[in-house]
Short mmCIF file of C-alpha atoms and ligand atoms in Angstrom, two decimals:
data_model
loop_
_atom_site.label_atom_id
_atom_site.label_comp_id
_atom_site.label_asym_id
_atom_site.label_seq_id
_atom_site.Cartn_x
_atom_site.Cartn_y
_atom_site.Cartn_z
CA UNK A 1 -22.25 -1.08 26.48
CA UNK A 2 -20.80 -2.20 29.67
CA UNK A 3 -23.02 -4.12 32.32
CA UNK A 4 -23.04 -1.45 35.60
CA UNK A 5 -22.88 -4.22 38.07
CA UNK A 6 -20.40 -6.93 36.64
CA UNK A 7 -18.33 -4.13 34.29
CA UNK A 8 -18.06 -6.41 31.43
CA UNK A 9 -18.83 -5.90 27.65
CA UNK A 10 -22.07 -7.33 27.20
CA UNK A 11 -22.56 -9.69 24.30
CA UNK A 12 -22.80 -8.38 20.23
CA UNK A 13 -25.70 -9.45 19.32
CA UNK A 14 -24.50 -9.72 15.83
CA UNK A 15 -21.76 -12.28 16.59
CA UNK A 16 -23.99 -14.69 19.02
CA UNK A 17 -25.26 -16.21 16.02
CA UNK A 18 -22.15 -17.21 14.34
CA UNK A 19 -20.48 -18.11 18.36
CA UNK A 20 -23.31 -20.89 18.27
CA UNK A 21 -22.20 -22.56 15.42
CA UNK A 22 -18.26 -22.20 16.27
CA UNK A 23 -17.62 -19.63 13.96
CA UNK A 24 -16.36 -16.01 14.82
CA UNK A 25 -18.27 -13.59 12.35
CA UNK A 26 -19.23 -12.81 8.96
CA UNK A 27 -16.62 -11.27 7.07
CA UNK A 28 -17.14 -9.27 3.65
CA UNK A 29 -14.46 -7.82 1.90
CA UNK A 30 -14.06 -6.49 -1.87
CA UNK A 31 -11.53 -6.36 -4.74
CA UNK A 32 -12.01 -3.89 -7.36
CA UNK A 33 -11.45 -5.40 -11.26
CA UNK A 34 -9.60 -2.63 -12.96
CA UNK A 35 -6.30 -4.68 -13.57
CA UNK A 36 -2.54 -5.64 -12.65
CA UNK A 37 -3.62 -6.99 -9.49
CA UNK A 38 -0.43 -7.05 -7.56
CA UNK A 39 1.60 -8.22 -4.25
CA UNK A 40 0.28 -5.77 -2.14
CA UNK A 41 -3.61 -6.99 -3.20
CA UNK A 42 -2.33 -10.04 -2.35
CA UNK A 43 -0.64 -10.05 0.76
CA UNK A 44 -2.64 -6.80 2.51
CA UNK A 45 -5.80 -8.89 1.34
CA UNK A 46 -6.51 -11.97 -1.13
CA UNK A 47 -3.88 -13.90 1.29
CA UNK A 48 -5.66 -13.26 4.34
CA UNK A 49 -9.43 -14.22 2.57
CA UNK A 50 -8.14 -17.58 2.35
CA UNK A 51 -6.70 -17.89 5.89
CA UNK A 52 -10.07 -16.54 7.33
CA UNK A 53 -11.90 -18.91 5.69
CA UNK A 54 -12.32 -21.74 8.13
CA UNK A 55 -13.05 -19.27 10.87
CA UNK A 56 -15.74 -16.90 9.59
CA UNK A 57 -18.64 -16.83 7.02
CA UNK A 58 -17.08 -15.25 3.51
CA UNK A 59 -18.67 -13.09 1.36
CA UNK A 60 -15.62 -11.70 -1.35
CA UNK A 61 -16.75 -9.38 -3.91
CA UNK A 62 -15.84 -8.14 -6.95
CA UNK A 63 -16.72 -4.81 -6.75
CA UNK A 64 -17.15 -3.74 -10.23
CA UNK A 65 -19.11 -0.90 -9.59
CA UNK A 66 -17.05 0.67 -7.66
CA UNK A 67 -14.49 -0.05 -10.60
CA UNK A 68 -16.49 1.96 -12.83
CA UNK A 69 -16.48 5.63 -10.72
CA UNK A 70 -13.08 6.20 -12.83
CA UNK A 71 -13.38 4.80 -16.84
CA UNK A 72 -13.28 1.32 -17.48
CA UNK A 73 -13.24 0.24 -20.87
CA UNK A 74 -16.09 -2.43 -21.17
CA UNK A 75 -14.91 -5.44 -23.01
CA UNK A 76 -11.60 -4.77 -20.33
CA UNK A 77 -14.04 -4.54 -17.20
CA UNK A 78 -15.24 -8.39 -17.59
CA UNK A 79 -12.51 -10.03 -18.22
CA UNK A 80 -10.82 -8.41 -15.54
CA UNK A 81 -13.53 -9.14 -13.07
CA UNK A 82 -13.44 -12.66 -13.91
CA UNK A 83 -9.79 -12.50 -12.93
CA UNK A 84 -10.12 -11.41 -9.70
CA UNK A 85 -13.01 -14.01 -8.96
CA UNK A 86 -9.83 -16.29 -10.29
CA UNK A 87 -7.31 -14.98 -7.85
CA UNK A 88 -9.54 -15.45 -5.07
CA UNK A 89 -9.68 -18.87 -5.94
CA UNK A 90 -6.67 -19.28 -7.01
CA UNK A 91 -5.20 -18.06 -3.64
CA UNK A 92 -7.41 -21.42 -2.29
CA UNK A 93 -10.39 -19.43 -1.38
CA UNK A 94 -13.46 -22.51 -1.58
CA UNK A 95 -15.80 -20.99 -3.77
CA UNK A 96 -18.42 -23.86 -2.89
CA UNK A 97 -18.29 -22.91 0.63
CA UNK A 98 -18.03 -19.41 0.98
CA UNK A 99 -19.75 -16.60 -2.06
CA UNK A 100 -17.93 -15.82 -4.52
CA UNK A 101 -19.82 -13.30 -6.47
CA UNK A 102 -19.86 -9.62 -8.26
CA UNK A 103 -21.37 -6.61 -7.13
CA UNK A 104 -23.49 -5.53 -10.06
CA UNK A 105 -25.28 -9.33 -9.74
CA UNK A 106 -26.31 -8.05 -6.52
CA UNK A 107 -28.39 -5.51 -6.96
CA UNK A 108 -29.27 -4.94 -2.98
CA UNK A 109 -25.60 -3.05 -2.85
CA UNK A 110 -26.63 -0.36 -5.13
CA UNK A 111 -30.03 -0.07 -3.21
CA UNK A 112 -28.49 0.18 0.75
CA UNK A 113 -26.19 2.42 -1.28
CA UNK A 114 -28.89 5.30 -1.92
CA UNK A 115 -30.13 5.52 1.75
CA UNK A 116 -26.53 5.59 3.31
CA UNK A 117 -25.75 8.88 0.31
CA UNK A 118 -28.55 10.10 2.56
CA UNK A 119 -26.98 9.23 5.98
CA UNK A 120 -23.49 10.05 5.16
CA UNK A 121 -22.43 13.54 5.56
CA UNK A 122 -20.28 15.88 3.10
CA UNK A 123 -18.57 17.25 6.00
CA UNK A 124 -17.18 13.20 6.08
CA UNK A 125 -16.52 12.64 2.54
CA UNK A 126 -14.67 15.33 2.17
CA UNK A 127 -11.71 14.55 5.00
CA UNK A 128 -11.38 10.73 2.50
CA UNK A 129 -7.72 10.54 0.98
CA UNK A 130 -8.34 8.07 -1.46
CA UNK A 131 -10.96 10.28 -3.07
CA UNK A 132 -8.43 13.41 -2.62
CA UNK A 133 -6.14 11.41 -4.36
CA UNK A 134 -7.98 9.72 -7.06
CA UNK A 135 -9.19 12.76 -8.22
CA UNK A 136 -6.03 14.93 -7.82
CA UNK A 137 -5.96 18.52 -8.84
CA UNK A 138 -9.20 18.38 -11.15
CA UNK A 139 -11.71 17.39 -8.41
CA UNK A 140 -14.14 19.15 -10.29
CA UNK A 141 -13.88 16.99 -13.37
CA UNK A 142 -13.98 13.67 -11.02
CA UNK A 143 -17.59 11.64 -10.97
CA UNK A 144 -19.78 11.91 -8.69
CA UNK A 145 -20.05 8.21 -8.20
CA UNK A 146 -16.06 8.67 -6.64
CA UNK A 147 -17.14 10.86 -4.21
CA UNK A 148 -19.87 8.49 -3.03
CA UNK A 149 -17.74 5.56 -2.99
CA UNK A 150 -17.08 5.04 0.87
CA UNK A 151 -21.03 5.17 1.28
CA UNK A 152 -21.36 2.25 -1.64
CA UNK A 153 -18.30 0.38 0.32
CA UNK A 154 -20.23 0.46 3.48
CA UNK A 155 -23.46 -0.82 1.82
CA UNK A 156 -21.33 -3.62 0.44
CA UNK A 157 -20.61 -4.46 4.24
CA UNK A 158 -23.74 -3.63 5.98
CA UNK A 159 -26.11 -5.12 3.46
CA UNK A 160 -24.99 -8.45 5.02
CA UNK A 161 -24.58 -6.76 8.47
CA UNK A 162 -21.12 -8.48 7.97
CA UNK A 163 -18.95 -7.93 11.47
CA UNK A 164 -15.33 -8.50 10.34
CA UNK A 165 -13.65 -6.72 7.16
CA UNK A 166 -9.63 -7.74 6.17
CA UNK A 167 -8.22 -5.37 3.91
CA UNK A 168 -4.77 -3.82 3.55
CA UNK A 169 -3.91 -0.61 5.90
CA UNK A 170 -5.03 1.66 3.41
CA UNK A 171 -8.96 0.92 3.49
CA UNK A 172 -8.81 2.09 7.08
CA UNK A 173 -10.24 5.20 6.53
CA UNK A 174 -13.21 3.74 4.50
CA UNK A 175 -13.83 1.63 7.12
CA UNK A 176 -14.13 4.12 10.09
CA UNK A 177 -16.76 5.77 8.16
CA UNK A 178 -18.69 2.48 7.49
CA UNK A 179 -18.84 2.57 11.63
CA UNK A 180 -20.12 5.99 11.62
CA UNK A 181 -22.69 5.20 9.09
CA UNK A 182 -24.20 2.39 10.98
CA UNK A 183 -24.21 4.30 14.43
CA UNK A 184 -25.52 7.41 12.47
CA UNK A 185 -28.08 5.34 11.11
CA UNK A 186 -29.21 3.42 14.22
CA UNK A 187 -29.15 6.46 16.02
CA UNK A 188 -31.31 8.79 13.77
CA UNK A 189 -33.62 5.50 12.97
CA UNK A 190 -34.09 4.39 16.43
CA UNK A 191 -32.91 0.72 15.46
CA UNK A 192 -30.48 0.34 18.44
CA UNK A 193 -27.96 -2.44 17.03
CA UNK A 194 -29.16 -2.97 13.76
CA UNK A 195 -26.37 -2.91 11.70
CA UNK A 196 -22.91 -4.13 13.66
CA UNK A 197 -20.08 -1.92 14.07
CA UNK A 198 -17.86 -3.75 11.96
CA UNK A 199 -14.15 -4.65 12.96
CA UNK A 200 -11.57 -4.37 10.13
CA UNK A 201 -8.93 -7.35 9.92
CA UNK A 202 -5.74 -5.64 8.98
CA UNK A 203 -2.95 -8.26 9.68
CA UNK A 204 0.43 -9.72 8.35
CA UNK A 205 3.48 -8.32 7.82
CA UNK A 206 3.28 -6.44 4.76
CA UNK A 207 -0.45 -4.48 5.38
CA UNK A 208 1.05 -1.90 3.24
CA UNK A 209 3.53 -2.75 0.43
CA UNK A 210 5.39 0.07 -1.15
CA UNK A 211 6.26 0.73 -4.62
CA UNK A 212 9.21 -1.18 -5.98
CA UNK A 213 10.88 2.25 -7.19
CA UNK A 214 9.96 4.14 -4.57
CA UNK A 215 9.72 3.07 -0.50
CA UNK A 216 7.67 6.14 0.25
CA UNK A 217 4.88 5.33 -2.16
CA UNK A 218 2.12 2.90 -1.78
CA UNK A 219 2.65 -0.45 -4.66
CA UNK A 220 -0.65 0.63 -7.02
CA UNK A 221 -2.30 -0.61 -9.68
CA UNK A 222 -2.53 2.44 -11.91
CA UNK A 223 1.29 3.08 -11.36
CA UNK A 224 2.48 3.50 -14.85
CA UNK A 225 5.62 1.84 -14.49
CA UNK A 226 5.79 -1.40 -14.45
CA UNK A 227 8.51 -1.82 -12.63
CA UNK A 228 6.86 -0.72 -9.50
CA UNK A 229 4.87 -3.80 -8.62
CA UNK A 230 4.86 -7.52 -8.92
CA UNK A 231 1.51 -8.67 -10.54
CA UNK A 232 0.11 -11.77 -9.67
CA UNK A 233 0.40 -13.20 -13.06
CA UNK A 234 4.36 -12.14 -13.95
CA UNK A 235 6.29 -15.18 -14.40
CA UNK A 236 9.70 -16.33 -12.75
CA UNK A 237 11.94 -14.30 -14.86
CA UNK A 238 9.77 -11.29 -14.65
CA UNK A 239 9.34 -11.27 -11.00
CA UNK A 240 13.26 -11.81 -10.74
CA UNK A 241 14.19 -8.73 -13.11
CA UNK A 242 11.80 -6.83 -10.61
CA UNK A 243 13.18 -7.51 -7.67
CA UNK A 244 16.92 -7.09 -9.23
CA UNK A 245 15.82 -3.28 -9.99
CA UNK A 246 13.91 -2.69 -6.96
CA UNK A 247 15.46 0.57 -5.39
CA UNK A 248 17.79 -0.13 -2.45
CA UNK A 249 20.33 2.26 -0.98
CA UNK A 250 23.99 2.15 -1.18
CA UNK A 251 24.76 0.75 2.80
CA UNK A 252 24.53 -2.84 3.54
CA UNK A 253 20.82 -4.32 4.76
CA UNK A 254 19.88 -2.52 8.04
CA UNK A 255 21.31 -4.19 11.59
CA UNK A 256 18.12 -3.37 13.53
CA UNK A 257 14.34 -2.82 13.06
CA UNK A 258 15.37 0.93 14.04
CA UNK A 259 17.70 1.10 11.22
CA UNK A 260 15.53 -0.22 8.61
CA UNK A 261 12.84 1.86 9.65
CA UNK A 262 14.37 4.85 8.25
CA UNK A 263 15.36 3.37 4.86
CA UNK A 264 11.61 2.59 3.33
CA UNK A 265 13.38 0.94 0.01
CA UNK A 266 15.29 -1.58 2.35
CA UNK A 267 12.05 -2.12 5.11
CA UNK A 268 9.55 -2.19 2.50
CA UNK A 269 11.75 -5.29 0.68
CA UNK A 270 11.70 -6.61 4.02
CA UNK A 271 8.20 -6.68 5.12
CA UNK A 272 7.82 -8.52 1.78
CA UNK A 273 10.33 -11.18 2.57
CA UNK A 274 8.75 -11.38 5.88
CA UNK A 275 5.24 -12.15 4.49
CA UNK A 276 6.11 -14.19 1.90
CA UNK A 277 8.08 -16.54 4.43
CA UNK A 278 5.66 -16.32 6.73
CA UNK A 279 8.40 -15.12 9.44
CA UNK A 280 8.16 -11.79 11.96
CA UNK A 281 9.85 -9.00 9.81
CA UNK A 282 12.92 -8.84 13.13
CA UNK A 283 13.85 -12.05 12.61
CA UNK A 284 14.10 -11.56 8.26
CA UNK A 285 16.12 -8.47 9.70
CA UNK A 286 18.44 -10.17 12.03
CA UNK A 287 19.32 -13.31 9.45
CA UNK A 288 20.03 -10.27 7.03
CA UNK A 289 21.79 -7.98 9.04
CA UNK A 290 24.81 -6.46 7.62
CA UNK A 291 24.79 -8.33 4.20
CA UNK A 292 24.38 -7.26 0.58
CA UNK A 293 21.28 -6.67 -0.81
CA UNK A 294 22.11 -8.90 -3.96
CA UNK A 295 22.46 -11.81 -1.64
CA UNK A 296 19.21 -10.75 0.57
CA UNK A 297 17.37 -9.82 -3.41
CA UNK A 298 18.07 -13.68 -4.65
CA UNK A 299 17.21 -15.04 -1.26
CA UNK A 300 13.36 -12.88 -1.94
CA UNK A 301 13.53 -13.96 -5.49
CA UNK A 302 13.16 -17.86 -4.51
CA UNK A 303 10.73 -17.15 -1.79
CA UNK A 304 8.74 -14.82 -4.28
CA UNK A 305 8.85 -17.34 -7.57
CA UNK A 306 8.14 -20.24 -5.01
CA UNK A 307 5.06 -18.28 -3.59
CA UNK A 308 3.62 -16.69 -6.34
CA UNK A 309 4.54 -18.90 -9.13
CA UNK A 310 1.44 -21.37 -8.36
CA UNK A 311 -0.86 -18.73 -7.66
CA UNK A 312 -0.61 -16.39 -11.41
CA UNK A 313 -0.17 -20.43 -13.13
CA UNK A 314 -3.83 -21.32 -11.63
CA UNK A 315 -4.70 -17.97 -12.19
CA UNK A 316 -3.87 -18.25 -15.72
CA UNK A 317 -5.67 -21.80 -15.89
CA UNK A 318 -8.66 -20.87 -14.45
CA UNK A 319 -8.49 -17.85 -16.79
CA UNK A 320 -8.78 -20.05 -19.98
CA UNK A 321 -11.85 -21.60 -18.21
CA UNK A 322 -14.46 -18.65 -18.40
CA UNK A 323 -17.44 -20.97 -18.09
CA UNK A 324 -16.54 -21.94 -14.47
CA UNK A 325 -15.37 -18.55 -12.73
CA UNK A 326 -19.10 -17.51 -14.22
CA UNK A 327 -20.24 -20.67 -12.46
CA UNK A 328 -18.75 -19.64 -9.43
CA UNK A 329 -19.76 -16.14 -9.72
CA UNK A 330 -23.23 -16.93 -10.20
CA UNK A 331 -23.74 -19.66 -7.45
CA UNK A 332 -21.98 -16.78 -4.85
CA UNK A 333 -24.52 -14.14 -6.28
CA UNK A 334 -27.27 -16.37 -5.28
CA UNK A 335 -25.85 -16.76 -1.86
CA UNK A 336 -25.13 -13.47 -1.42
CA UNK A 337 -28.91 -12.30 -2.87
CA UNK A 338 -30.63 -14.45 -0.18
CA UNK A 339 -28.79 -13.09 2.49
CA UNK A 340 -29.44 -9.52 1.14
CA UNK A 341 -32.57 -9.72 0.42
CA UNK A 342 -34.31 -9.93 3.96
CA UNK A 343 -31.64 -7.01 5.53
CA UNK A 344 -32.91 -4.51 2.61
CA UNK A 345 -36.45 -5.51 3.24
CA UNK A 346 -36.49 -4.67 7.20
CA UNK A 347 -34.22 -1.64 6.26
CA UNK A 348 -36.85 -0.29 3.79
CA UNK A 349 -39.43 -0.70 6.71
CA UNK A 350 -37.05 1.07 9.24
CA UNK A 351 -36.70 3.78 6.31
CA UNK A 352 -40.29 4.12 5.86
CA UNK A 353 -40.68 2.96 2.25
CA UNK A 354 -44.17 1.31 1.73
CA UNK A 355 -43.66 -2.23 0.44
CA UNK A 356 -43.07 -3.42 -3.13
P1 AMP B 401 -8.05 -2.37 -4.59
O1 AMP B 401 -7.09 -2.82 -5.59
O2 AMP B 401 -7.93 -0.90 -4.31
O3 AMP B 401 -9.45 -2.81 -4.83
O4 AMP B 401 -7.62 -3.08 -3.25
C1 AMP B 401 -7.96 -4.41 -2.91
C2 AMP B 401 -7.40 -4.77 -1.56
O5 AMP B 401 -5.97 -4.75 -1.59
C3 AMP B 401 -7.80 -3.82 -0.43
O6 AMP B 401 -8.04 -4.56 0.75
C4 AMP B 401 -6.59 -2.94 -0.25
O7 AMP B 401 -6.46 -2.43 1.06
C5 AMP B 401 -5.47 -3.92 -0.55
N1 AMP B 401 -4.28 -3.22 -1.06
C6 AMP B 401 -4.20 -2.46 -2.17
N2 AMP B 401 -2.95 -1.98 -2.34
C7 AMP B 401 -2.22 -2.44 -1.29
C8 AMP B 401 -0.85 -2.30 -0.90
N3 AMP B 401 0.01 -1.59 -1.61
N4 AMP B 401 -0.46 -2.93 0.24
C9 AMP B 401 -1.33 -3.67 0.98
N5 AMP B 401 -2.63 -3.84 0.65
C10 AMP B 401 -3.08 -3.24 -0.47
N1 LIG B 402 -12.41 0.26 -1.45
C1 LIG B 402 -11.75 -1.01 -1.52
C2 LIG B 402 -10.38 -0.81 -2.18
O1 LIG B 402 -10.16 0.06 -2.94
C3 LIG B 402 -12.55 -2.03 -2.28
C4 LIG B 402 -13.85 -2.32 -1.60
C5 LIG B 402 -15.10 -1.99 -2.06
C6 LIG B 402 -14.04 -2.99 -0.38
N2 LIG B 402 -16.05 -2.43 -1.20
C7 LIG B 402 -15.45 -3.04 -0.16
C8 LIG B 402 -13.18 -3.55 0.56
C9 LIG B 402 -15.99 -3.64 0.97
C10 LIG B 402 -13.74 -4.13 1.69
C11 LIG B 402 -15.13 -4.18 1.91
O2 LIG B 402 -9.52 -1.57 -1.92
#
């Protein structure tokens, strides 16, 4: 609320804490295990974990039950959960430093998780596209635990009253309606500032990568082709044969950022080359302008096998290695249990529950 005689914000109390020891928040964020994890998990979001690590307090999740609201096969379900503890690290998130952990070892998720199906409203479920989308035409045959899954995501945030989310464009939505949850509840609690109004982190050049075979669609995990995506763990020549088919259109690569905004085959390949490089996505457009896209496609090959290459090759290591990722996943449970813990306690008492 702004002061009335100076004007100026005055302070979060949620982020004082962290300001005094010369850090800017505490972010959570979560990765769901149900497989090909791809270049648009990776750049929209595993990147950026690692790059916010020296700034902010990190809590990144596996979030297996959220996995679970469409089938999972269970032998499938763990070893792809350890594989996303193993991108995390392999992406050179420090596992010793920050919590590394998944959800089901934290059982406080699942508990915030029943109070905010209380506070949540259908009226705000029901405007969610993912869900609309995930469930398709047969909504009624979807599970019930889909439809609740924006009020489990926002207990996964505000069980740590964590202040800063990153996640790729397309978690947006989800997050908007983690803010209304926590001013809902604050309001109809009277717990003024109890749990922060969280600020997503949605930065880079690619927030949203598109599908390999089609500009216009988002790059997805349960696309069944293939083709479509660039998983973390394809290898040289795989990644290359991708690229070579990714759709393009027949003109040369597009002169301005104008241009390649109306061709979403060519600007989505570009946002890519962009990230991966690290450069702004005018500049990838200016050093390509007017060329072939066979000479721009081997120039993103090189930049894609150089960049990714490292990251599936750990991946794979530390796949082979089950007894650590547990190890890590364990230790981060622990951390993330003690900080938990206490916020589910005082929220109980807020609630009204009589102690345990
Ligand atoms: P999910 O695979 O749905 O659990 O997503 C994990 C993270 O990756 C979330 O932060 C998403 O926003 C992000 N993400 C998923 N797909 C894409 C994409 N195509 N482009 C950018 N970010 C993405
Ligand atoms: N809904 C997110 C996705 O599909 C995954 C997720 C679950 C998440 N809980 C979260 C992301 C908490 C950020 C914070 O990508």
């Amino acid at each position: 609320m702004p002061d009335v005689t100076t004007g100026a914000a005055a302070p979060n109390p949620h982020l004082a804490p962290y300001e005094a020891r010369g850090l800017k928040g505490r972010i959570l964020s979560g990765v769901q295990p149900t497989g090909n994890l791809h270049l648009g998990n990776y750049l929209g979001a595993i990147r950026n974990f690692a790059r916010l690590q020296d700034d902010y307090e990190c809590l990144y999740c596996v979030v297996d039950m959220h996995a679970i609201t469409v089938w999972q096969d269970p032998a499938l379900l763990s070893s792809q959960t350890r594989e996303i503890a193993a991108a995390f690290l392999a992406a050179g998130v420090d596992g010793t430093k920050h919590a590394i952990f998944n959800q089901s070892m934290v059982p406080q998720h699942a508990q915030l998780a029943w109070i905010f199906n209380c506070v949540a409203r259908l009226g705000w479920m029901n405007r969610m596209t993912q869900f609309k989308e995930k469930a398709g035409k047969d909504r009624e045959n979807a599970s019930l635990g889909l439809y609740a899954y924006p009020a489990l995501m926002a207990a996964d945030i505000l069980i740590y009253k964590a202040t800063h989310v990153p996640v790729g464009e397309d978690q947006k939505q989800h997050l908007e309606l983690t803010r209304d949850i926590a001013i809902k509840f604050n309001n109809d609690f009277h717990a003024p500032d109890f749990f922060p109004i969280t600020e997503p982190l949605i930065f880079g050049a690619a927030t949203r990568v598109m599908s390999l075979r089609d500009g216009t669609k988002k790059m997805s995990k349960s696309d069944p082709s293939d083709y479509s995506r660039i998983n973390l763990t394809d290898d040289a020549d795989a990644i290359a044969q991708k690229i070579r088919r990714a759709k393009t259109d027949p003109l040369p690569m597009p002169e301005t950022t104008s241009d390649a905004e109306k061709r979403p085959d060519a600007d989505n390949l570009l946002g890519i080359y962009a990230a991966l490089a690290d450069m702004e996505k005018d500049a990838v457009i200016f050093e390509f302008a007017g060329k072939q896209f066979s000479e721009f496609k081997a120039a993103l090959t090189e930049t894609a096998v150089a960049k990714l290459g490292p990251i599936g090759s750990e991946m794979q290591r530390l796949m082979k290695d089950p007894g650590h990722v547990d190890k890590v996943l364990h230790e981060g449970a622990e951390k993330a249990r003690a900080i938990a813990e206490p916020i589910l306690a005082e929220t109980y008492k807020i609630v009204g529950f009589l102690k345990p």
